[in-house]
């Protein structure tokens, strides 16, 4: 009564206000916790892929959608080029450019870079709202609020969505959860309206991330599980057939996806379940019309016939090439060792490595052990949509264990299931808290013999949960600030006097390239730096992070792994003007090109033209990879080694150590005194992290300079 | 033809016959990448009549490179007076100089000519390696170039270092450290007009040969107290180009390696500059330092990479200035007085300069007073945060500016002060519109179908709210009653007590009556709603049971209180208690019964 008196609000309104308040706080938290890198460094795009996205977004904002769609980029993959419009998921760029244009229409002249930097935090806020709604549909609004709070700070998601991490995943998680929410809605209502909305959300998802394949497999699995467990209903039939038909047609409008949804094996599950739905409905219909014995005969005949036809058709289509063969990335999902054994370029990416146990705890903390609680609660009162979240949890758990980057897909379901668990526990015990103490006539407290210390236990559990939850928040913020907020383009280190030293060598080198090389200069570097060079240095590069042409990358790998004269031939063949390498030996920056060099050797040796490059040659006879005097001679005379260590042999890096002491490998380099014949040092950054070499022209007589 | 020669001859005789350079001393400063010539001339009027102006012609070989010229008088002790220059021949850079007062016959005047030439020095060799020093050739004139005869003259050439490869030996010059003097020789006496003799000096010059190829200065004026300045700079090293490789090792270890390269330079900002930033297309440049001094802010700019010959870079920096230092206003008339071009580096040379002044939205009657000529481009409009029609942008361009061009310009305009309110009002309006829309959407029913259930529900909700307010009134009655009782206990004033009791009971009765009315109304409504298909009372059910619980607890408490007090005035208190408790439960239970019925009906 008193509250009503003060606020003049009914309980319902208070409830709404409270929910909105909590959600608003979640949104603000989700946005602000991701700003560490902006506050510590600056509003800058991070890492590698985001630079490409940023560059294309700028192009889209400047030139409009049609130019963007028809864009042939001749500054990448020289001399092949790349059709940008047909080889990307444009959702991210279109989203950012739309925001940008709308804001500019209202004269809010925000810089396109800032738009890109802050897009991921913005979408994280949206994600926590969507998580609330999804969980509310699955359980209740209490769990929804907890899930929204979890979602706003869970490190597994933050790792891909800090300010500046302008990548597909930033908005894709939002799209994915939104699609799930609408899917649950349409399963619940069985209405075409929700199903259409769901397929629109699915279209947005397809346009923004390749991970949509997970989604288009999960929904059919859910339908299949419903069929198998006897939960199949007309509602599910309506929902699925609508979503599948409309969604597939819409998804084929993305030119990068094209006809894949009806051709490749990843999408066949959805098609199969779609067919199965029709059959099941038909069979149910027949069963209601025929007598049981007649039905049994018909059933068996049809089963064999259809089975044989189906296997035959699939086999025929696969062999005739209509159905694309199982791609490598998919195999590596099912069999973690597949990629490592067969496709070096996939295995070379660190985020394609299997997840370790510690990183589960690091990224999810208390969610790891609240997840089974949530699963238990869901199983306890199983229904159509709880079944969905269980399936989502279990499958994504498996995929996350296969590949580190799929932790991202696991994080939301962890949040949802853990919140259901936490909500259940709190709800159970909170009730016991305001247990009115009943006194008997003599003034003694009556105790319930069947449940002693009810109040105390409840208090204990609630306090424990509070501690866990606050620890989770602390941990998340700590992880965000320590592990996920470095832009990686600017490095920082603690100096001897405790001050902060900034290594801005990457931008120094890229900016030098941008202003002091001819505009049509071709730069050769390992593919990791391709996107950054095109975006920041604005120069043509040979290979980049869109690793679509294995042989081309292999050719670059061969040049890096060969001796100078062999490499010169390759570089002349590829028209290379400048070569760029990353070298951490002076500063101790460990992800440099020498540490990546074995991948170059492997990828270089994986094609026919590089058959002479054998990984074993680069090891010592005992099978070690060493850069010091004991290391292999082949290694010490290859181009990469020479470019990294050119004149490094004269440098003192640490006290009490000889010259040329590599601080990453902790070794004195073996080949100290050499000159370069075919290259000359064009630029080396202040801390030697980036070294750029110019390829010498042929001499006056047209002979190579070796 | 004859006529023409005659006129020419005549002209020449008039010019040369009347004026003579009595004494000329030139100082040629070659220390930096600019050539600065300061000439002190004593001009004598040898003719019969007084003259009011004379001609001055820039040396033909450098005419194109002239960046700045001024002719002034005195300086020693008194104020220096600048002479007025009018250009007679643009290509040849022939000037006519107006004397402040007429020069009488046989008298003389002493003045100083300051000239700055940009690009007059050429590196030789054109390309050097990293370890070499930069060598420069200066080609000039041994004589003072003048349309008049020069009686005596001396030339001093100042160089940055002792290292001189070669210099022309005309007139047997003396060399002392880094100074070469051409004087005291018969060759330099009575030199006829317009005579030239090639001077060539080849010497070492490692000073920064930086040229600002493009500078765009944007001054954004706000009447909210701030002036934002941003400068966009394109810099090029115009010295000897770097040949071969750049070795970072040598650059870090060898002290004389890359002597001609530029690591950093200093930009001097106004003393009140704040929020300084330094960026380029790819982000913040972290290599810079800021030193705040009494009369300026020194901004040490270090480009991302050292600039060697032929290398270039681009950056921009900006800062905020408080407007009270630069913006003056009287009524609606405003004047802004700020530098036309500001300091970017010492010995600066700007090839292409653009100044953009962004005035507040709604500024009119713009007038400009420039210290020197500059081309005014077409005005533009600038649209940014909270703008509606756009801010006027005044644009000027000028070529070849040097340090001497750092001067203030004034721009006046009228600006209605009321327009200052436009921006806050826009924000207020936008928020108002937003909230208003939300109110409209929430309060009004836009559904096409008539939803009776929710209507009934809303009606019930309204009635319940009324009941609640009546109940609050009744609560007040009880409290008043209690306080009256306490008062009675203290004063034992029976009449006052019964009087207040009567009034309280009256109020209480009114409240109870209205509650009963409302309840009966509610009952009707509910019945109607139930007939029409029922009301969803589920959320209400929870609320009501909560209410009842609250009431129970309250009653238990007040009942207990009443018992204690009841020791003294049992009869009143008990009557009160019974009455109230009874009343409460009756009404409450009534309500609940009614809703339950509806709810059940619905189900």
CSV table of N, CA, C and O in Angstrom, one decimal, chain A residues 49 119 140 213 264 316 335 338 351 379 412 455 577 608 624 636 656 668-669 673 680:
chain,number,residue,atom,x,y,z
A,49,UNK,N,40.6,-8.8,-40.0
A,49,UNK,CA,39.4,-8.8,-40.8
A,49,UNK,C,38.6,-7.5,-40.7
A,49,UNK,O,38.1,-6.9,-41.6
A,119,UNK,N,29.8,0.0,-33.6
A,119,UNK,CA,28.7,-0.8,-34.0
A,119,UNK,C,28.5,-2.1,-33.2
A,119,UNK,O,27.4,-2.5,-32.8
A,140,UNK,N,10.8,-17.7,-17.9
A,140,UNK,CA,9.9,-16.6,-17.5
A,140,UNK,C,10.8,-15.3,-17.5
A,140,UNK,O,12.0,-15.3,-17.8
A,213,UNK,N,24.9,-21.4,-41.2
A,213,UNK,CA,24.8,-22.8,-41.5
A,213,UNK,C,24.4,-23.5,-40.2
A,213,UNK,O,23.6,-24.5,-40.2
A,264,UNK,N,24.6,-27.6,-51.6
A,264,UNK,CA,25.7,-28.2,-50.8
A,264,UNK,C,25.1,-29.0,-49.7
A,264,UNK,O,24.0,-28.9,-49.3
A,316,UNK,N,23.9,-39.9,-56.8
A,316,UNK,CA,24.0,-39.4,-58.2
A,316,UNK,C,24.4,-38.0,-58.2
A,316,UNK,O,25.4,-37.6,-58.9
A,335,UNK,N,35.5,-33.7,-37.4
A,335,UNK,CA,36.7,-34.4,-37.0
A,335,UNK,C,37.8,-33.4,-36.8
A,335,UNK,O,38.3,-32.9,-37.7
A,338,UNK,N,40.9,-33.4,-38.8
A,338,UNK,CA,40.9,-33.5,-40.3
A,338,UNK,C,41.6,-32.3,-40.9
A,338,UNK,O,42.5,-32.5,-41.8
A,351,UNK,N,42.5,-19.4,-34.4
A,351,UNK,CA,41.2,-19.5,-33.9
A,351,UNK,C,40.4,-20.8,-34.4
A,351,UNK,O,39.3,-21.1,-34.0
A,379,UNK,N,14.8,-30.1,-18.7
A,379,UNK,CA,14.4,-31.4,-18.9
A,379,UNK,C,13.2,-31.7,-17.9
A,379,UNK,O,12.3,-32.5,-18.2
A,412,UNK,N,25.9,-17.5,-25.9
A,412,UNK,CA,24.5,-17.1,-25.6
A,412,UNK,C,23.7,-18.2,-25.0
A,412,UNK,O,23.0,-18.0,-24.0
A,455,UNK,N,14.8,-20.9,7.0
A,455,UNK,CA,15.2,-19.5,6.7
A,455,UNK,C,16.7,-19.4,6.5
A,455,UNK,O,17.1,-18.8,5.5
A,577,UNK,N,57.1,-5.4,-55.9
A,577,UNK,CA,58.0,-4.2,-55.7
A,577,UNK,C,58.5,-4.1,-54.3
A,577,UNK,O,59.7,-3.8,-54.1
A,608,UNK,N,52.0,-28.3,-56.2
A,608,UNK,CA,52.9,-29.0,-57.1
A,608,UNK,C,54.2,-28.2,-57.3
A,608,UNK,O,55.3,-28.7,-57.2
A,624,UNK,N,64.2,-30.1,-34.4
A,624,UNK,CA,63.8,-28.8,-33.7
A,624,UNK,C,63.8,-27.7,-34.7
A,624,UNK,O,64.6,-27.7,-35.7
A,636,UNK,N,68.5,-20.9,-42.5
A,636,UNK,CA,69.3,-19.7,-42.4
A,636,UNK,C,69.7,-19.1,-43.7
A,636,UNK,O,70.3,-18.0,-43.7
A,656,UNK,N,74.3,-8.4,-21.2
A,656,UNK,CA,75.0,-9.6,-21.0
A,656,UNK,C,74.7,-10.7,-22.0
A,656,UNK,O,74.8,-11.9,-21.7
A,668,UNK,N,70.8,-16.7,-29.8
A,668,UNK,CA,71.6,-15.8,-30.6
A,668,UNK,C,71.5,-16.3,-32.1
A,668,UNK,O,71.7,-17.5,-32.3
A,669,UNK,N,71.3,-15.5,-33.0
A,669,UNK,CA,71.0,-16.0,-34.4
A,669,UNK,C,72.2,-16.6,-35.0
A,669,UNK,O,73.3,-16.2,-34.7
A,673,UNK,N,76.2,-12.3,-40.4
A,673,UNK,CA,76.8,-11.4,-41.3
A,673,UNK,C,76.5,-11.7,-42.7
A,673,UNK,O,77.1,-12.6,-43.3
A,680,UNK,N,66.8,-4.5,-51.2
A,680,UNK,CA,67.4,-3.5,-50.3
A,680,UNK,C,66.4,-3.0,-49.3
A,680,UNK,O,65.2,-3.0,-49.5
